[in-house]
Each structure stands twice: as C-alpha cells, then as structure tokens.
CSV table of C-alpha atoms in Angstrom, one decimal:
chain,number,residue,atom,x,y,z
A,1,UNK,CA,-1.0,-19.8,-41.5
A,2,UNK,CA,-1.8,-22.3,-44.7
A,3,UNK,CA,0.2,-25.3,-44.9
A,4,UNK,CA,-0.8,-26.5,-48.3
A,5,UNK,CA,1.7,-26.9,-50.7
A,6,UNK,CA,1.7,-26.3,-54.6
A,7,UNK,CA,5.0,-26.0,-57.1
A,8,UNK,CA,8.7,-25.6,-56.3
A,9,UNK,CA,9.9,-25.2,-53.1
A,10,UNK,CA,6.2,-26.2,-51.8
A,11,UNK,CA,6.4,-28.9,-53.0
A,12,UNK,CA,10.1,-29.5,-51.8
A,13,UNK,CA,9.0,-28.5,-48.6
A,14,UNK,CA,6.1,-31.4,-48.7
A,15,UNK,CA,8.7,-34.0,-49.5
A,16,UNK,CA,10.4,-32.6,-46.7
A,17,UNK,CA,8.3,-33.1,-44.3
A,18,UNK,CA,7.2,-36.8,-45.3
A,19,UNK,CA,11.2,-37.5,-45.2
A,20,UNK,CA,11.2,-36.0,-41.6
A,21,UNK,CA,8.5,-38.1,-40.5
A,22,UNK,CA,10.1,-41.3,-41.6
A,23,UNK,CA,13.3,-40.0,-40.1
A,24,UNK,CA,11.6,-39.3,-36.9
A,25,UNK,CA,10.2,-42.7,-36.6
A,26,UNK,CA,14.1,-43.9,-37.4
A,27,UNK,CA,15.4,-42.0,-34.1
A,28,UNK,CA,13.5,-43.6,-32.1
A,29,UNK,CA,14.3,-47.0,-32.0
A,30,UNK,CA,15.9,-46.6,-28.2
A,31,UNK,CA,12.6,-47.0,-27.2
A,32,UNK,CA,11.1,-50.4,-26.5
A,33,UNK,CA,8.2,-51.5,-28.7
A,34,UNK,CA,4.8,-50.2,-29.3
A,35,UNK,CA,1.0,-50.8,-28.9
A,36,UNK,CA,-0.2,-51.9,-25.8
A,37,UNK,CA,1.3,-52.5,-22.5
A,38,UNK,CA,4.7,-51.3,-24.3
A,39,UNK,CA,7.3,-49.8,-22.2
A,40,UNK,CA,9.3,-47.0,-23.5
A,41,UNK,CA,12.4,-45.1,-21.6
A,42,UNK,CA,12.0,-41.3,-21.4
A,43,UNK,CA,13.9,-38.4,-19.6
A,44,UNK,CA,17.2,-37.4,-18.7
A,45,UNK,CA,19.7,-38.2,-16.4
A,46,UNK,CA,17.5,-38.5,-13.0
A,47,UNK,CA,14.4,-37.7,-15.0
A,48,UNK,CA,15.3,-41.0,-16.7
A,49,UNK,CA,11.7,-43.5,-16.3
A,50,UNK,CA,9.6,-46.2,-17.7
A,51,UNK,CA,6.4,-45.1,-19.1
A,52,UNK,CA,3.9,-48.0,-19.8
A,53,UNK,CA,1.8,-47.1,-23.1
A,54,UNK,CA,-1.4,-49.1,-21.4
A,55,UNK,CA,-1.4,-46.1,-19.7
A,56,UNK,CA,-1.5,-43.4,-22.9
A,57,UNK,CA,-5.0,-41.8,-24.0
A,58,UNK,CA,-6.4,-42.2,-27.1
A,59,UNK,CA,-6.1,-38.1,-27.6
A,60,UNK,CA,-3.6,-35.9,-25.9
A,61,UNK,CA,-3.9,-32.1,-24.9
A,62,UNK,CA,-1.2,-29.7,-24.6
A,63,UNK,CA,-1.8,-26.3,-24.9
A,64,UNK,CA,-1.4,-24.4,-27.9
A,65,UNK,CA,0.1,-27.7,-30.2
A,66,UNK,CA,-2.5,-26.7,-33.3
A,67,UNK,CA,-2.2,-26.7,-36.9
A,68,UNK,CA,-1.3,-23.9,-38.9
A,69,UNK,CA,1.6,-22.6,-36.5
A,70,UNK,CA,5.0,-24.0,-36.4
A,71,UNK,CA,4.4,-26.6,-38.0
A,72,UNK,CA,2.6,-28.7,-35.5
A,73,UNK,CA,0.4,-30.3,-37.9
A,74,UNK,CA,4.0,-32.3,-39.1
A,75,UNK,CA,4.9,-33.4,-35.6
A,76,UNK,CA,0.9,-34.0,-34.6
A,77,UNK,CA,0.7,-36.4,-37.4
A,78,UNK,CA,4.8,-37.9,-37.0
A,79,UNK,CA,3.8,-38.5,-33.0
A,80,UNK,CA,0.7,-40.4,-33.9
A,81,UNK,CA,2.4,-42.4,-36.9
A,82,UNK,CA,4.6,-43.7,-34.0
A,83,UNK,CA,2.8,-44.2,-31.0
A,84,UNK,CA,-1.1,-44.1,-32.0
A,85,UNK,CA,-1.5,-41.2,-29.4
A,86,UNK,CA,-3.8,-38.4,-31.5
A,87,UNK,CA,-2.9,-34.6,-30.1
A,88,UNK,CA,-5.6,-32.3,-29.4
A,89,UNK,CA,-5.8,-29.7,-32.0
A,90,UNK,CA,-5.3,-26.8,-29.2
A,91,UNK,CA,-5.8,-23.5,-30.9
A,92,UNK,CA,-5.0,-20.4,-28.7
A,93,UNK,CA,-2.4,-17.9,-27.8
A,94,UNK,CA,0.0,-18.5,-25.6
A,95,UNK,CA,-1.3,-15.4,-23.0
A,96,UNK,CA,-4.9,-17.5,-23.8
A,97,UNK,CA,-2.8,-20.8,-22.7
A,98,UNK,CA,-1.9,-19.1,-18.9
A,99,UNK,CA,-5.2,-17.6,-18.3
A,100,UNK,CA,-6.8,-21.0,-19.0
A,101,UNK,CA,-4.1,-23.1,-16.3
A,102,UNK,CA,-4.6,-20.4,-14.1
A,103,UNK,CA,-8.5,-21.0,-14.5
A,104,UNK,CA,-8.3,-24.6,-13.6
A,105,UNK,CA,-5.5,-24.9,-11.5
A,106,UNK,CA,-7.0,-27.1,-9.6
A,107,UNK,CA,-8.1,-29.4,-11.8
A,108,UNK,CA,-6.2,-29.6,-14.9
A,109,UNK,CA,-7.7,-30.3,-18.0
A,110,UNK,CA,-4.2,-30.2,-20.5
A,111,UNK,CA,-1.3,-32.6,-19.4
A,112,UNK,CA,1.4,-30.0,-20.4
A,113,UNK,CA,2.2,-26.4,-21.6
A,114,UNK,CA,4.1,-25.2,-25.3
A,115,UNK,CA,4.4,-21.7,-25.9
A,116,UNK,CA,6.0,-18.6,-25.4
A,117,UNK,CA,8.6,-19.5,-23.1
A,118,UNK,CA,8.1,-16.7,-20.8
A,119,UNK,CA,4.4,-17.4,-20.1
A,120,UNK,CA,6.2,-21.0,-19.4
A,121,UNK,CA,8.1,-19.1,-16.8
A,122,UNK,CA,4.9,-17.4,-15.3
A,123,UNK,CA,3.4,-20.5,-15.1
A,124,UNK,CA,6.0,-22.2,-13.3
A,125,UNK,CA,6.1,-19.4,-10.6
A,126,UNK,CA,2.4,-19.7,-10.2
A,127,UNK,CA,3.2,-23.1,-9.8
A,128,UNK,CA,1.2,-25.0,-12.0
A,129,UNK,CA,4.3,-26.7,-13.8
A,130,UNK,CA,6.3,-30.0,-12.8
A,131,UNK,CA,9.8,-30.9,-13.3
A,132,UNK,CA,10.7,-33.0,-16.2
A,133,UNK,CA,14.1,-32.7,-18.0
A,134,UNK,CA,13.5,-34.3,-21.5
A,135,UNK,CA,15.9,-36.7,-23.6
A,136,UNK,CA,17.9,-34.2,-25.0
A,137,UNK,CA,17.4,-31.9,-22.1
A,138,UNK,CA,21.6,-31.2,-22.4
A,139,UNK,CA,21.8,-29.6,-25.7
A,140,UNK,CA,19.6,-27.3,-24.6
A,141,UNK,CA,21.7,-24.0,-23.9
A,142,UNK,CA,21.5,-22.7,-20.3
A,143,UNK,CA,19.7,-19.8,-21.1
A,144,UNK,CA,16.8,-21.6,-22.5
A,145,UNK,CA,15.9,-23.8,-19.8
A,146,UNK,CA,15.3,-23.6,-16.1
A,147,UNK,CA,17.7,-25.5,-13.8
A,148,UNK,CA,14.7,-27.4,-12.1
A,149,UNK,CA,13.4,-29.0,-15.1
A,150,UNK,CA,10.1,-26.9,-15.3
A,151,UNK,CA,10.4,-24.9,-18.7
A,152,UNK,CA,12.8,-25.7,-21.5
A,153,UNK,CA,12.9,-24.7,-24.5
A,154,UNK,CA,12.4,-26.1,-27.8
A,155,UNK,CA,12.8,-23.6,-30.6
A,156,UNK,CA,12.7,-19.6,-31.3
A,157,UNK,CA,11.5,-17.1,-33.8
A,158,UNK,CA,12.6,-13.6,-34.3
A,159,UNK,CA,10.4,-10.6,-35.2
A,160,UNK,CA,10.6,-9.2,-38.8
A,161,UNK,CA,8.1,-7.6,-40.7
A,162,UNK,CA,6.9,-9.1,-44.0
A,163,UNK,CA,5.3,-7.0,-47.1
A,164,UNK,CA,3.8,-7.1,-50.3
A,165,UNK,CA,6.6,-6.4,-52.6
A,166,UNK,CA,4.5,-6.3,-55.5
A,167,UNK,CA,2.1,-3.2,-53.6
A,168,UNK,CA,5.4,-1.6,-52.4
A,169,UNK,CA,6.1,-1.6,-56.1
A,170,UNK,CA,3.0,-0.4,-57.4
A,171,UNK,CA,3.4,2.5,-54.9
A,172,UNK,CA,6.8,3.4,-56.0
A,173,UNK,CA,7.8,2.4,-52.1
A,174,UNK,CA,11.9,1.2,-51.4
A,175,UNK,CA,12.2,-1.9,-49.1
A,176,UNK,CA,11.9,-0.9,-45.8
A,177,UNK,CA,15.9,-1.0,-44.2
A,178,UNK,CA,15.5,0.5,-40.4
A,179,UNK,CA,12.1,0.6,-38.2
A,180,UNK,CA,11.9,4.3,-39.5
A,181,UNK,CA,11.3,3.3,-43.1
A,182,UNK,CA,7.7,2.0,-41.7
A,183,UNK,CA,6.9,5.7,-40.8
A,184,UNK,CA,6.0,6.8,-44.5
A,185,UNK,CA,2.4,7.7,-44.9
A,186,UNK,CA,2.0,4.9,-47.6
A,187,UNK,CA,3.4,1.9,-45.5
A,188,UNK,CA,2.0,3.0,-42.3
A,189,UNK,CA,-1.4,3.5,-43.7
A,190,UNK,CA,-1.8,-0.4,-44.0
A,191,UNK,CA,0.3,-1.3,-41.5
A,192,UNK,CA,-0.3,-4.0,-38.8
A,193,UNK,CA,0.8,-5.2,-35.2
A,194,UNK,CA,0.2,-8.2,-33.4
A,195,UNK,CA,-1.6,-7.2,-30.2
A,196,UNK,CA,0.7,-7.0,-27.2
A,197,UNK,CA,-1.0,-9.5,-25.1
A,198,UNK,CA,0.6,-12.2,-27.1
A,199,UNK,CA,4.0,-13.4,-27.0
A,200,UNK,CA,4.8,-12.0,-30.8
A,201,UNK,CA,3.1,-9.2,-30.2
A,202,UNK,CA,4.9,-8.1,-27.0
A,203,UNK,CA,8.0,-9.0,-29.0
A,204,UNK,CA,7.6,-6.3,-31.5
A,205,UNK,CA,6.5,-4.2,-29.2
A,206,UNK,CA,10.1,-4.5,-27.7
A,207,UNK,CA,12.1,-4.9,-30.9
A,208,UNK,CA,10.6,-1.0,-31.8
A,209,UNK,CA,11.3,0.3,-28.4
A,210,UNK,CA,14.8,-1.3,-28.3
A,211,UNK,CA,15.1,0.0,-32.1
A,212,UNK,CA,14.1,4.0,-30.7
A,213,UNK,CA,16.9,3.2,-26.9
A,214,UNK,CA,13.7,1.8,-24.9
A,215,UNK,CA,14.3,-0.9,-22.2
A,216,UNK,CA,12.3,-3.0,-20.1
A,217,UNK,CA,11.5,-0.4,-17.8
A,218,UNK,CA,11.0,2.7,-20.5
A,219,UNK,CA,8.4,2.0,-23.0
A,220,UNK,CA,7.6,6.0,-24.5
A,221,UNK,CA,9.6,5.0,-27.3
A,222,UNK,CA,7.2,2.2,-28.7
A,223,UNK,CA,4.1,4.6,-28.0
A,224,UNK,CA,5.7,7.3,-29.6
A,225,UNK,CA,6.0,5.4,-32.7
A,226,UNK,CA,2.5,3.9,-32.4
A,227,UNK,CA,1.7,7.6,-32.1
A,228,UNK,CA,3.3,8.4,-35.3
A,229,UNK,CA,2.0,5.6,-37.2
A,230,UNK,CA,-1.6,5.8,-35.8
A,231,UNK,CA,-2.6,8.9,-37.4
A,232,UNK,CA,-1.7,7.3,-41.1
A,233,UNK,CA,-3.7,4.2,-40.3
A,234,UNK,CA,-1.9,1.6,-38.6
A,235,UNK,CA,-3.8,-1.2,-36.5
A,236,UNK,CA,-3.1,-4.2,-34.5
A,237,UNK,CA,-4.4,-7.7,-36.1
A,238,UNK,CA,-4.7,-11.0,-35.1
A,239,UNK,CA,-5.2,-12.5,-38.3
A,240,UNK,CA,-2.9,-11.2,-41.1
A,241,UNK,CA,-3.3,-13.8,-43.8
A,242,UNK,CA,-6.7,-12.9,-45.3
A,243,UNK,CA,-5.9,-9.3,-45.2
A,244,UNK,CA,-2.2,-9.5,-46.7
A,245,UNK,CA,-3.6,-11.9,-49.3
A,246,UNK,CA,-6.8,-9.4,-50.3
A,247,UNK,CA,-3.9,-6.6,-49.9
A,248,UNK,CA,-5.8,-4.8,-47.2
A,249,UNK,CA,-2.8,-4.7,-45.2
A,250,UNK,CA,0.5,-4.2,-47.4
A,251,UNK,CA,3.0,-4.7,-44.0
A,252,UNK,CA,2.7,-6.5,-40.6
A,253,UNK,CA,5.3,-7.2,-37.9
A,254,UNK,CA,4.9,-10.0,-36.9
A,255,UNK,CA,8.0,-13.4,-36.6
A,256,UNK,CA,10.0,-14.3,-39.4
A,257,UNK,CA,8.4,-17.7,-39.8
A,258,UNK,CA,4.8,-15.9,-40.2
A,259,UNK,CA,6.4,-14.1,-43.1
A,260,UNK,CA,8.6,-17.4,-44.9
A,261,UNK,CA,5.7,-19.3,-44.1
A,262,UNK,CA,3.1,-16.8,-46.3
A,263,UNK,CA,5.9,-16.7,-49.0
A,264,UNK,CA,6.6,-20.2,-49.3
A,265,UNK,CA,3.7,-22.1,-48.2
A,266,UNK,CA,0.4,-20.2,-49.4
A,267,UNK,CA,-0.7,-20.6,-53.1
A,268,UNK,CA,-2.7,-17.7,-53.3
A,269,UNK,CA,1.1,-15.7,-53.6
A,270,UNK,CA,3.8,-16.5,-56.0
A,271,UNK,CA,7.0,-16.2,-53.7
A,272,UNK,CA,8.5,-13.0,-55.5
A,273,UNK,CA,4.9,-11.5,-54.2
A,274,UNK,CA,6.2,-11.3,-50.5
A,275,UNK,CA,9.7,-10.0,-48.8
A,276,UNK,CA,10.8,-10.5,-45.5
A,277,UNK,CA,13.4,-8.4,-43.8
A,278,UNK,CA,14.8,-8.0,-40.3
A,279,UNK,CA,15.2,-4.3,-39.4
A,280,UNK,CA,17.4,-2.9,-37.0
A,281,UNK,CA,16.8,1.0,-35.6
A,282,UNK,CA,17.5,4.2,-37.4
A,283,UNK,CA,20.9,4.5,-36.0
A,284,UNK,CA,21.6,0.5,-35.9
A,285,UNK,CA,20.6,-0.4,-32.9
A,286,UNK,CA,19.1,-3.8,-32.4
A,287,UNK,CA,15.5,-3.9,-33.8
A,288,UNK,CA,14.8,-7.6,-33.7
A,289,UNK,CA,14.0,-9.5,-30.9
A,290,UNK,CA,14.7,-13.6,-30.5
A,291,UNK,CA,11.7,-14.7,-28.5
A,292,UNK,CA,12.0,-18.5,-27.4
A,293,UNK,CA,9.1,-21.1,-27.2
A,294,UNK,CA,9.1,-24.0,-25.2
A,295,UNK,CA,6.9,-26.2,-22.9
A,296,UNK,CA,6.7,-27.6,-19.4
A,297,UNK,CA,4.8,-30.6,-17.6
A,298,UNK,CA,1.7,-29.3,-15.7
A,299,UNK,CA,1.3,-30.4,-11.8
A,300,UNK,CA,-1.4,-33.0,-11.2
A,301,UNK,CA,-2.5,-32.8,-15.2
A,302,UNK,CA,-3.6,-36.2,-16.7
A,303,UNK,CA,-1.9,-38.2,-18.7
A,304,UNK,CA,1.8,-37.1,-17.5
A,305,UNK,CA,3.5,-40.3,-19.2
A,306,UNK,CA,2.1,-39.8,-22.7
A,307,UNK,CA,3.6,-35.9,-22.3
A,308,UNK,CA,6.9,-36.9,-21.0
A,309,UNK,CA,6.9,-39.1,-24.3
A,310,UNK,CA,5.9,-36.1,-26.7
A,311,UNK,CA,8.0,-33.6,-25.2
A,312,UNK,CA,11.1,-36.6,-25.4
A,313,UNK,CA,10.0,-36.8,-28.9
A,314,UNK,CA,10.1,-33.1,-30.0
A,315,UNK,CA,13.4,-32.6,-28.9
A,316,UNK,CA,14.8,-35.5,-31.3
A,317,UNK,CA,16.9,-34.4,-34.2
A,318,UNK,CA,14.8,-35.3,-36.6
A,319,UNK,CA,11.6,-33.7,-35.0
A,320,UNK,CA,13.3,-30.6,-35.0
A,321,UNK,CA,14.2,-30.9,-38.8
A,322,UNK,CA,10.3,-30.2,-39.0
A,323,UNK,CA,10.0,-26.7,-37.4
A,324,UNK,CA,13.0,-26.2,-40.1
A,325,UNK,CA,10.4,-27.0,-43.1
A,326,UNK,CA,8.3,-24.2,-41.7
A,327,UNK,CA,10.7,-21.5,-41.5
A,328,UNK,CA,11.3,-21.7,-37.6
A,329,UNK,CA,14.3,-22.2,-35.8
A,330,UNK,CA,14.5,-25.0,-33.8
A,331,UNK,CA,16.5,-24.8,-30.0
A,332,UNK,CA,19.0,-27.3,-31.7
A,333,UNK,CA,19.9,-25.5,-34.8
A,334,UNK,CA,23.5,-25.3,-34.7
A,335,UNK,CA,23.6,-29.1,-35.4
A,336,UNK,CA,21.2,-28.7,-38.2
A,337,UNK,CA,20.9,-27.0,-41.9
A,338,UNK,CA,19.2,-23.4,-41.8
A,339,UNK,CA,17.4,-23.3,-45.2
A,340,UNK,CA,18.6,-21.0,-47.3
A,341,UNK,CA,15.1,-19.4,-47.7
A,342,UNK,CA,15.8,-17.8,-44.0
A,343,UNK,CA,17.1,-13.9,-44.0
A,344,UNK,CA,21.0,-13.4,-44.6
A,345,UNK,CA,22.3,-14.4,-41.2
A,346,UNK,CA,24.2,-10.7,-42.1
A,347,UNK,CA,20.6,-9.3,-40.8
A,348,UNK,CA,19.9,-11.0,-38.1
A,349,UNK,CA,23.8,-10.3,-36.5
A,350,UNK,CA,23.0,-6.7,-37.2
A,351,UNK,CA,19.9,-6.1,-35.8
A,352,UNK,CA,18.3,-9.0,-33.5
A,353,UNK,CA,18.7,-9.3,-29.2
A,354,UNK,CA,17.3,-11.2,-26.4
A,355,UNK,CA,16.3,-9.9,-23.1
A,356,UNK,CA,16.7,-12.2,-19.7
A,357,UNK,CA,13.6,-14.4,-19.4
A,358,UNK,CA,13.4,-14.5,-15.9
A,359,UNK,CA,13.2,-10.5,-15.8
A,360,UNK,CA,11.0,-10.1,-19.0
A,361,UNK,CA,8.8,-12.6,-16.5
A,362,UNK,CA,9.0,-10.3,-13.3
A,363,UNK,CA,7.8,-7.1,-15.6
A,364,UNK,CA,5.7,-8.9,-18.1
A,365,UNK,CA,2.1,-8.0,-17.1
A,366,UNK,CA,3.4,-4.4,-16.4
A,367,UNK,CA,4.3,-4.2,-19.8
A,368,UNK,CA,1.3,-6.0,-21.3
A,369,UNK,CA,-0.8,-3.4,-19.4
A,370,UNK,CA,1.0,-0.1,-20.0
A,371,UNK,CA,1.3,-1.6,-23.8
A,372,UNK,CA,-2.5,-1.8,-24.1
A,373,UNK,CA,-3.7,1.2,-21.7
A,374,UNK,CA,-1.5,3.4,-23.7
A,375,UNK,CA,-1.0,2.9,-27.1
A,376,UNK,CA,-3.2,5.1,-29.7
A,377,UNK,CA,-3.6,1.9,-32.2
A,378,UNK,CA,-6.7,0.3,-32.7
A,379,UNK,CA,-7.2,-3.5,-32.0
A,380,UNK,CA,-4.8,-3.6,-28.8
A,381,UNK,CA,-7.1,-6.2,-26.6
C-alpha cells in the first residue's frame, strides 16, 4: 500500500509518525549507550541479557519487515535512527516467509521471523524458532504468545471489505451491511479475494464461512459463496491498489488497515472516495475475523543479538504508536489511543472472532489446500 502523504489527515498522519520516531528514541534510554562496542540490556525476566553492538550488522533480515505494509517503513527508519542497524527490505507473504525457513533450515539466511502469527506457530513446531521473551513480553495477553518464548505477538488486523463509494454510487448500490449484500450481480462482478494461501486471505476465507455456520473443520459454506459470486465475476488478487484506484475492482476483502490505509494514505483518492465496513453474516453471526501477527527468533540464524534488540524495540510503547498511524492495531492497544478513523468499535463487537491458534495451526495446510483445490474463483494460487 502507498505511504505518501498529501493534505489533512495525511499530513497529520506524517507528523505523526515523525513524533513517534522521536518518542521512540525517548523510551529507550534504559539501554546503555550506542555505536560501537555499546552494551544494551534486552529480554524479559530470564531472557534478560547483554547484547554487545560490536557484534550488530550493518543490515538486518527478518522476514517480511518491508515497506508498504504495516507501517514498517516508520519503524525501519526509527530502529536505524537509534542504533545504525539498516533492516532488510523483506518483501513476501507470510506463507512465502515459512516455505523459505523451511528451505534453508539448515542454514539460515534471516535472523528472525514477523508475520502471521500462525505461520509463527508452524514454524516453531517445525522447529526452526528459538526462545526469546522480549521487553514487554508481560503485556502481551496469554492468548497471543506461546509459553516457551517462541512466537509472540505484536499487533492484529481484522478482515473488512473496503469499496469505492463513489462507484457504488454511480451504480445506485447501498453500503454493503452483512456478507450477503456482496452477492448482488453489480458488487460481485468486481469483486476481489486475497488468495487463501496467505494469512489475510485464509482469514476471509474463514470470516465468510463463519458468517454462512462454517467451522474449522466445515468449509462448504465459503465455497458455496465463491460459487455464487464466481459466476458474476469475482476473482482473487494479490494486488488491489492499482485496480481499486483505476476502478477495475469496486470491492476487495481484504484487513481493515488495507482499506484505512487506501483511504487515508493514497493521494490518488480523496477520503470520501473509499468506505470501509466490517460485516457480520446474514443472520448476525460473526463475519470478521481478528488474525494476529507476531514474530519469533530463528534457531542458529545470524545476527541473534541485533534481533533480540528489534524485536525489544517493537514492542515499546512508542513503537507501537506507529502501527496506530497506519490503521493497525497494535498487541498493546488498550494502553493506547485508537484513532478515530478506525470502524465504530459498535462493528467490530457485532461481528469480529478469533479461532485458537494452536488449532488453526494443526488444520492449516488442510484448509489452505481444500481452499485452493476447490473453490471456482480464479487467481487462488
């Protein structure tokens, strides 16, 4: 997604994120020093070490920290501000991110993995993770982090589907209020998915089929309304910027930071041009699901003090401030301002739901596979 910024709340947003910075640099004063031969304190309670910054590359990979997605680029250019360390701009999915580990399991060419937290989980039982609790590590709620240290996480979107309101108009189309809504033969016919083999597209695969009384184990529901859909025109994409700008596609499903992020942050679209809305199932069932994202230290990767030191440093207040000034929540909201610019929290109550990581783990590929073998859209691999 674009990051540039232009008038009103862009340019808010900018100032924002330079405020964040500076406050980010500010938080971490409990570290000692900086530059060469420095020693800074990192981890939580028996994770608690020394890490000697003689020992930090000049570049540092971890995969899937890239620009143009979460607002990395902010926290890229913060970490480096502080401690000279440049991050690897690692563009790639987070199903792309596990395939890769898996590839060079035995010799490790990132230092640590941030992503869908459930692919976290899959690569902890393949065991390619370490244990490292971050600072901050106990704020974390249970749920959202492993016992043993190997996968926390460190924010969380929510799928929500994001349209032109000014084609909607044009078409004489209402906003769309329940998953049904996207049926109609003129929302359907530019419709698009995420492809299920990544994390936000498995998400909305689920949020549909929880929205029609699916379950982990019962996906007909999601293929019967990719069945429906599919014979107006609907498609999986895994680029929806060009195409919602041009207004090739008038609707995608997608998280609800894709769709703040287009309205607020692109310049090709006044903000009145684009809605976002979290839909819950034709009967008002949950429709939304709350995916989390997190990261883990790799075994034997290089490097492993300079990513204890980022992943201390993402889960600082003021680092989290900065996945706020892109429209995603961070794990340690509650002690934070939402924007108003987010959906009512009203919709979200209504219609979002999580499912048990550990499970969504142990049924995963299943799901991936059956998602892919069976559904009638277009675009699925």
């Amino acid at each position: 997604m674009s990051e540039s910024t232009g008038t009103t709340r862009r340019s808010v947003l900018a100032s924002s994120a330079t405020a964040g910075t500076l406050a980010v640099a500010g938080c971490l004063s409990d570290f000692t020093g900086g530059g060469s031969g420095q020693t800074y304190t990192v981890g939580h309670g028996d994770y608690e070490t020394g890490v000697d910054s003689a020992a930090f590359p000049e570049e540092l990979q971890i995969y899937c920290v890239q620009t143009g997605w979460s607002n990395w680029g902010a926290v890229m250019e913060a970490f480096e501000d502080e401690y000279g360390i440049s991050l690897y701009d690692a563009q790639g999915s987070s199903g792309e991110a596990l395939e890769d580990m898996r590839a060079n399991a035995r010799n490790p060419t990132h230092s640590a993995y941030n992503g869908g937290y459930s692919f976290g989980l899959q690569a902890m039982n393949d065991d390619l993770t370490a244990a490292y609790k971050p600072a901050n590590w106990d704020v974390v709620p249970d749920d959202l982090k492993t016992d043993n240290g190997h996968v926390t996480a460190t924010r969380q979107m929510t799928t929500a589907v994001t349209y032109r309101a000014d084609i909607y108009e044009e078409r004489g189309l209402d906003a769309p209020e329940t998953w049904e809504d996207l049926k109609h033969p003129d929302i359907a016919k530019d419709l698009a998915f995420t492809p299920p083999h990544t994390a936000n597209g498995q998400a909305s695969a689920l949020s549909v089929n929880r929205a029609y009384g699916g379950d982990l184990d019962d996906l007909d529901p999601v293929i019967e309304y990719h069945e429906e859909i599919a014979d107006h025109g609907a498609d999986f994409r895994r680029n929806v910027e060009g195409p919602m700008t041009s207004g090739e596609i008038s609707t995608v499903v997608e998280y609800d930071y894709t769709g703040l992020n287009l309205k607020y942050n692109n310049d090709e679209f006044d903000e009145d041009q684009i809605d976002v809305t979290i839909l819950p199932g034709p009967d008002g069932e949950p429709g939304a699901m709350n995916v989390p994202y997190g990261y883990a230290l790799l075994r034997n990767a290089p490097n492993p003090e300079a990513a204890k030191l980022f992943m201390d440093f993402v889960l600082t207040e003021a680092c989290q401030e900065l996945f706020f000034d892109a429209y995603v929540r961070p794990i340690r909201a509650d002690e934070l301002d939402q924007p108003d610019a987010f959906p009512d929290q009203s919709a979200y109550d209504a219609a979002q739901f999580t499912v048990d990581q550990e499970t969504l783990v142990s049924k995963q590929d299943a799901i991936q596979e059956e998602l892919v073998e069976r559904t009638p859209l277009q675009g699925a691999q």
